[in-house]
């Protein structure tokens, strides 16, 4: 597709572009990202295209969602490459603001409190992370006021929290979640995969392999969550992988279940070298 891609650096430019789209009777989809795009992000653009007339993307490495010991400074960035990739999917506008444009007064004094859903899974080891995510997503929703916003299933806890925020705060945005896109060998696509050395890349397969094995057990009739969890753990018990969690949870509450059922989520997180990876699978 060859629509002309506009790049907005300011909130005012985004508002003007959205106003023009609406004046033309068009619906608007937003794909929020932190850039360093891969096929997973591009699939979100495709999903957005299927659901609205105009597709807009934000690219902003949000400092608010990184802890002090996390990878904010080394997070991969390549705006020119991202713009070229976004253009291949016919994206109409990319919003790439500076931190000063997003947070002109520094970290916002008023932020979104995510509540207990943010304390489980990734939230347990990343205090403040989901507050930062919800705050920037709420701002992006306020800036774009999109009809629909598309997020990836790989960040399943994030998507669950965003859905909950939209519901609890009556934000008029439809939230869509697109399936995980994987490399040929099963590794879930992530901008952070670029950190992995060749041997770490090999070790990282333990996450998707565990999910695959547990899925095979489920397909064969195993619904005992402890057995599925044990399979996830044992697949991650390999050199080079430091498992953080392996859980079998209810998709709405993110609380552990005793029996898995359709819709139950198996979720894993581990460190491979200095890189923290996550992955999940929803049982059919
Ligand atoms: O998933 C991400 O890339 C980020 O958490 C998001 C939703 C763009 C907020 O910064």
CSV table of C-alpha atoms and ligand atoms in Angstrom, one decimal:
chain,number,residue,atom,x,y,z
A,1,UNK,CA,0.0,0.0,0.0
A,2,UNK,CA,1.4,3.5,-0.8
A,3,UNK,CA,-0.6,6.1,1.2
A,4,UNK,CA,1.6,9.1,2.1
A,5,UNK,CA,2.9,8.8,5.6
A,6,UNK,CA,2.7,12.0,7.7
A,7,UNK,CA,5.0,12.4,10.7
A,8,UNK,CA,3.7,14.4,13.6
A,9,UNK,CA,6.0,15.6,16.3
A,10,UNK,CA,3.5,17.6,18.4
A,11,UNK,CA,0.1,16.9,20.0
A,12,UNK,CA,-1.3,19.8,18.0
A,13,UNK,CA,-0.3,18.2,14.7
A,14,UNK,CA,-2.0,14.9,15.8
A,15,UNK,CA,-5.2,16.7,16.8
A,16,UNK,CA,-5.3,18.5,13.4
A,17,UNK,CA,-4.8,15.3,11.5
A,18,UNK,CA,-7.5,13.5,13.5
A,19,UNK,CA,-9.8,16.5,13.0
A,20,UNK,CA,-9.3,16.4,9.2
A,21,UNK,CA,-10.0,12.6,9.1
A,22,UNK,CA,-13.2,13.1,11.1
A,23,UNK,CA,-14.3,16.0,8.9
A,24,UNK,CA,-14.0,13.6,6.0
A,25,UNK,CA,-16.3,11.1,7.8
A,26,UNK,CA,-13.4,8.7,8.5
A,27,UNK,CA,-12.9,6.5,11.5
A,28,UNK,CA,-9.5,6.4,13.2
A,29,UNK,CA,-7.5,3.5,14.5
A,30,UNK,CA,-4.5,4.0,16.8
A,31,UNK,CA,-1.6,1.5,17.3
A,32,UNK,CA,0.5,2.6,20.2
A,33,UNK,CA,4.1,1.3,20.2
A,34,UNK,CA,7.6,2.1,21.5
A,35,UNK,CA,9.0,1.6,18.0
A,36,UNK,CA,11.8,-0.7,16.7
A,37,UNK,CA,9.1,-2.3,14.7
A,38,UNK,CA,8.9,-5.9,13.8
A,39,UNK,CA,6.3,-8.2,12.1
A,40,UNK,CA,4.3,-8.2,15.3
A,41,UNK,CA,3.8,-4.5,15.2
A,42,UNK,CA,3.0,-4.6,11.4
A,43,UNK,CA,0.3,-7.2,12.1
A,44,UNK,CA,-1.2,-4.6,14.6
A,45,UNK,CA,-1.3,-2.1,11.7
A,46,UNK,CA,-3.0,-4.7,9.5
A,47,UNK,CA,-5.6,-5.4,12.3
A,48,UNK,CA,-6.1,-1.6,12.6
A,49,UNK,CA,-6.6,-1.2,8.9
A,50,UNK,CA,-9.3,-3.9,8.9
A,51,UNK,CA,-11.1,-1.9,11.6
A,52,UNK,CA,-10.9,1.7,10.6
A,53,UNK,CA,-10.5,4.0,7.6
A,54,UNK,CA,-7.4,5.8,8.8
A,55,UNK,CA,-4.5,4.1,10.7
A,56,UNK,CA,-2.3,6.1,13.0
A,57,UNK,CA,0.7,4.8,15.1
A,58,UNK,CA,2.5,6.3,18.0
A,59,UNK,CA,6.2,5.7,18.6
A,60,UNK,CA,7.3,6.8,22.0
A,61,UNK,CA,9.7,5.0,24.4
A,62,UNK,CA,7.8,6.0,27.5
A,63,UNK,CA,10.2,6.7,30.4
A,64,UNK,CA,7.4,6.5,32.9
A,65,UNK,CA,7.0,2.7,32.4
A,66,UNK,CA,10.7,1.8,33.0
A,67,UNK,CA,12.1,1.1,36.5
A,68,UNK,CA,15.4,2.7,37.6
A,69,UNK,CA,17.4,-0.5,36.9
A,70,UNK,CA,15.6,-1.2,33.6
A,71,UNK,CA,16.7,-0.8,30.0
A,72,UNK,CA,15.3,2.7,29.1
A,73,UNK,CA,18.6,4.0,27.9
A,74,UNK,CA,19.6,1.0,25.8
A,75,UNK,CA,16.0,0.3,24.5
A,76,UNK,CA,16.5,0.0,20.7
A,77,UNK,CA,15.4,3.0,18.6
A,78,UNK,CA,15.5,3.6,14.8
A,79,UNK,CA,12.9,6.0,13.7
A,80,UNK,CA,13.8,6.1,10.0
A,81,UNK,CA,13.6,2.4,9.7
A,82,UNK,CA,10.3,2.4,11.7
A,83,UNK,CA,8.8,5.1,9.3
A,84,UNK,CA,9.8,3.0,6.3
A,85,UNK,CA,8.2,-0.1,7.8
A,86,UNK,CA,5.0,1.8,8.8
A,87,UNK,CA,4.7,3.1,5.3
A,88,UNK,CA,4.7,-0.4,3.8
A,89,UNK,CA,1.4,-1.0,5.6
A,90,UNK,CA,-0.2,2.2,4.4
A,91,UNK,CA,-0.1,4.0,7.7
A,92,UNK,CA,-1.4,7.5,7.4
A,93,UNK,CA,0.3,9.1,10.4
A,94,UNK,CA,3.1,8.3,12.9
A,95,UNK,CA,3.3,10.4,16.0
A,96,UNK,CA,6.8,10.4,17.3
A,97,UNK,CA,7.0,13.0,20.1
A,98,UNK,CA,9.9,13.9,22.4
A,99,UNK,CA,9.5,13.2,26.1
A,100,UNK,CA,9.2,17.0,26.6
A,101,UNK,CA,6.2,17.1,24.2
A,102,UNK,CA,4.5,14.2,26.1
A,103,UNK,CA,5.5,15.3,29.6
A,104,UNK,CA,6.0,19.1,29.4
A,105,UNK,CA,5.9,19.4,33.2
A,106,UNK,CA,8.0,16.3,33.8
A,107,UNK,CA,6.4,13.1,35.1
A,108,UNK,CA,2.7,13.9,35.4
A,109,UNK,CA,1.5,14.6,38.9
A,110,UNK,CA,-1.8,12.8,38.1
A,111,UNK,CA,-1.3,9.2,36.9
A,112,UNK,CA,-3.6,6.2,36.4
A,113,UNK,CA,-3.5,3.8,39.3
A,114,UNK,CA,-3.9,0.3,37.9
A,115,UNK,CA,-5.0,-1.5,41.1
A,116,UNK,CA,-4.6,-5.2,42.0
A,117,UNK,CA,-4.5,-6.5,38.4
A,118,UNK,CA,-1.1,-4.9,38.1
A,119,UNK,CA,0.4,-6.6,41.1
A,120,UNK,CA,0.4,-10.1,39.6
A,121,UNK,CA,2.6,-11.7,36.9
A,122,UNK,CA,4.9,-9.0,35.5
A,123,UNK,CA,3.7,-6.4,37.9
A,124,UNK,CA,5.2,-8.4,40.8
A,125,UNK,CA,8.8,-7.7,39.6
A,126,UNK,CA,8.1,-4.4,37.8
A,127,UNK,CA,6.5,-2.1,40.4
A,128,UNK,CA,5.2,1.1,38.8
A,129,UNK,CA,5.4,-0.3,35.3
A,130,UNK,CA,1.7,-0.6,34.6
A,131,UNK,CA,1.0,2.8,36.2
A,132,UNK,CA,3.4,4.2,33.6
A,133,UNK,CA,1.8,2.2,30.7
A,134,UNK,CA,-1.8,3.2,31.6
A,135,UNK,CA,-0.8,6.8,32.1
A,136,UNK,CA,0.8,7.1,28.7
A,137,UNK,CA,-2.0,5.1,27.0
A,138,UNK,CA,-4.7,7.3,28.7
A,139,UNK,CA,-2.8,10.3,27.3
A,140,UNK,CA,-2.6,8.8,23.8
A,141,UNK,CA,-6.3,8.1,24.0
A,142,UNK,CA,-6.9,11.7,25.0
A,143,UNK,CA,-4.6,13.0,22.2
A,144,UNK,CA,-6.0,10.8,19.3
A,145,UNK,CA,-9.5,10.1,20.6
A,146,UNK,CA,-9.4,7.0,18.3
A,147,UNK,CA,-12.4,4.9,17.5
A,148,UNK,CA,-10.3,1.8,18.0
A,149,UNK,CA,-6.9,1.0,19.5
A,150,UNK,CA,-4.9,-2.2,18.7
A,151,UNK,CA,-2.5,-3.9,21.1
A,152,UNK,CA,-0.6,-7.2,21.0
A,153,UNK,CA,-1.5,-10.3,22.9
A,154,UNK,CA,2.2,-10.8,23.8
A,155,UNK,CA,1.7,-8.1,26.4
A,156,UNK,CA,-1.4,-9.8,27.7
A,157,UNK,CA,-1.4,-8.3,31.2
A,158,UNK,CA,-1.0,-4.8,29.6
A,159,UNK,CA,-3.9,-5.5,27.2
A,160,UNK,CA,-6.1,-6.8,30.1
A,161,UNK,CA,-5.3,-3.6,32.2
A,162,UNK,CA,-6.0,-1.3,29.2
A,163,UNK,CA,-9.4,-3.0,28.6
A,164,UNK,CA,-10.1,-2.6,32.3
A,165,UNK,CA,-9.1,1.1,32.3
A,166,UNK,CA,-11.3,1.8,29.3
A,167,UNK,CA,-14.2,0.0,31.0
A,168,UNK,CA,-13.7,1.5,34.5
A,169,UNK,CA,-13.1,5.0,33.3
A,170,UNK,CA,-15.7,5.0,30.5
A,171,UNK,CA,-13.1,5.9,27.8
A,172,UNK,CA,-14.9,5.7,24.4
A,173,UNK,CA,-12.3,3.6,22.6
A,174,UNK,CA,-12.7,0.0,21.4
A,175,UNK,CA,-9.7,-2.0,22.4
A,176,UNK,CA,-8.6,-4.9,20.1
A,177,UNK,CA,-6.0,-7.4,20.8
A,178,UNK,CA,-4.1,-9.1,18.0
A,179,UNK,CA,-2.5,-12.6,18.2
A,180,UNK,CA,1.2,-13.1,19.0
A,181,UNK,CA,3.5,-13.2,15.9
A,182,UNK,CA,6.3,-15.7,16.2
A,183,UNK,CA,9.7,-16.3,14.5
A,184,UNK,CA,9.8,-19.6,12.5
A,185,UNK,CA,11.3,-21.4,15.5
A,186,UNK,CA,8.5,-20.2,17.8
A,187,UNK,CA,10.2,-17.3,19.6
A,188,UNK,CA,7.6,-14.6,20.2
A,189,UNK,CA,8.6,-11.4,18.3
A,190,UNK,CA,9.8,-8.6,20.5
A,191,UNK,CA,11.9,-5.5,20.1
A,192,UNK,CA,14.0,-6.8,22.9
A,193,UNK,CA,15.0,-9.9,21.0
A,194,UNK,CA,17.7,-7.8,19.4
A,195,UNK,CA,19.6,-7.9,22.8
A,196,UNK,CA,20.0,-11.7,22.6
A,197,UNK,CA,23.3,-13.3,21.6
A,198,UNK,CA,23.2,-16.4,19.4
A,199,UNK,CA,23.4,-18.7,22.4
A,200,UNK,CA,20.8,-16.7,24.4
A,201,UNK,CA,18.5,-16.7,21.3
A,202,UNK,CA,18.7,-20.5,21.5
A,203,UNK,CA,18.0,-20.6,25.2
A,204,UNK,CA,15.1,-18.2,24.8
A,205,UNK,CA,13.2,-20.9,22.9
A,206,UNK,CA,12.5,-22.5,26.3
A,207,UNK,CA,9.6,-20.1,26.8
A,208,UNK,CA,7.7,-21.0,23.7
A,209,UNK,CA,8.7,-24.6,23.9
A,210,UNK,CA,7.1,-24.9,27.4
A,211,UNK,CA,3.9,-23.2,26.2
A,212,UNK,CA,3.9,-25.7,23.2
A,213,UNK,CA,4.4,-28.7,25.5
A,214,UNK,CA,1.7,-27.5,27.9
A,215,UNK,CA,-0.6,-26.9,25.0
A,216,UNK,CA,0.0,-30.5,23.8
A,217,UNK,CA,-1.0,-31.8,27.3
A,218,UNK,CA,-4.2,-29.6,27.2
A,219,UNK,CA,-5.0,-30.9,23.7
A,220,UNK,CA,-4.6,-34.4,25.1
A,221,UNK,CA,-7.2,-33.7,27.8
A,222,UNK,CA,-5.0,-32.4,30.7
A,223,UNK,CA,-6.8,-29.6,32.5
A,224,UNK,CA,-5.0,-29.7,35.9
A,225,UNK,CA,-3.4,-26.3,36.2
A,226,UNK,CA,-0.6,-27.6,38.5
A,227,UNK,CA,0.4,-30.1,35.9
A,228,UNK,CA,0.4,-27.5,33.1
A,229,UNK,CA,2.4,-25.1,35.4
A,230,UNK,CA,4.9,-27.8,36.2
A,231,UNK,CA,5.5,-28.4,32.5
A,232,UNK,CA,6.1,-24.7,31.9
A,233,UNK,CA,8.6,-24.6,34.8
A,234,UNK,CA,10.4,-27.7,33.8
A,235,UNK,CA,10.9,-26.6,30.1
A,236,UNK,CA,12.4,-23.3,31.4
A,237,UNK,CA,14.8,-25.2,33.8
A,238,UNK,CA,17.7,-25.1,31.3
A,239,UNK,CA,21.1,-23.4,31.5
A,240,UNK,CA,21.0,-19.7,30.5
A,241,UNK,CA,17.3,-19.2,31.5
A,242,UNK,CA,16.3,-17.8,34.9
A,243,UNK,CA,12.5,-18.3,35.1
A,244,UNK,CA,10.6,-15.5,36.8
A,245,UNK,CA,7.1,-16.9,36.7
A,246,UNK,CA,5.0,-19.6,35.0
A,247,UNK,CA,1.3,-19.3,35.7
A,248,UNK,CA,-2.0,-20.6,34.5
A,249,UNK,CA,-4.5,-17.8,35.0
A,250,UNK,CA,-8.0,-16.6,34.4
A,251,UNK,CA,-7.9,-14.0,31.5
A,252,UNK,CA,-10.0,-11.4,33.3
A,253,UNK,CA,-8.7,-11.5,36.9
A,254,UNK,CA,-5.2,-12.8,36.0
A,255,UNK,CA,-5.5,-15.0,39.2
A,256,UNK,CA,-4.2,-18.6,39.2
A,257,UNK,CA,-6.8,-21.3,38.4
A,258,UNK,CA,-6.9,-24.9,39.6
A,259,UNK,CA,-8.5,-26.2,36.4
A,260,UNK,CA,-7.8,-24.8,33.0
A,261,UNK,CA,-10.6,-24.2,30.6
A,262,UNK,CA,-11.2,-22.6,27.2
A,263,UNK,CA,-9.8,-19.0,27.4
A,264,UNK,CA,-7.4,-19.8,30.3
A,265,UNK,CA,-4.0,-18.1,29.8
A,266,UNK,CA,-0.7,-19.8,30.3
A,267,UNK,CA,1.9,-17.0,30.9
A,268,UNK,CA,5.7,-17.2,31.4
A,269,UNK,CA,8.5,-14.7,32.1
A,270,UNK,CA,12.2,-15.3,32.3
A,271,UNK,CA,15.6,-13.6,32.1
A,272,UNK,CA,17.9,-14.8,29.4
A,273,UNK,CA,21.2,-13.1,30.1
A,274,UNK,CA,20.3,-9.5,30.8
A,275,UNK,CA,17.1,-9.7,28.7
A,276,UNK,CA,13.7,-10.1,30.3
A,277,UNK,CA,11.3,-12.0,28.0
A,278,UNK,CA,7.6,-12.8,28.3
A,279,UNK,CA,5.3,-15.1,26.3
A,280,UNK,CA,1.8,-16.6,26.7
A,281,UNK,CA,-0.8,-18.8,25.1
A,282,UNK,CA,-4.6,-18.7,25.4
A,283,UNK,CA,-6.1,-22.1,25.5
A,284,UNK,CA,-8.7,-22.7,22.8
B,1,LIG,O1,3.4,-2.2,24.4
B,1,LIG,C1,4.1,-1.2,24.3
B,1,LIG,O2,4.9,-1.0,23.3
B,1,LIG,C2,3.9,0.0,25.3
B,1,LIG,O3,3.8,-0.6,26.6
B,1,LIG,C3,2.8,1.0,25.0
B,1,LIG,C4,1.5,0.3,25.0
B,1,LIG,C5,3.1,1.6,23.6
B,1,LIG,C6,2.8,2.1,26.0
B,1,LIG,O4,4.0,2.7,26.1
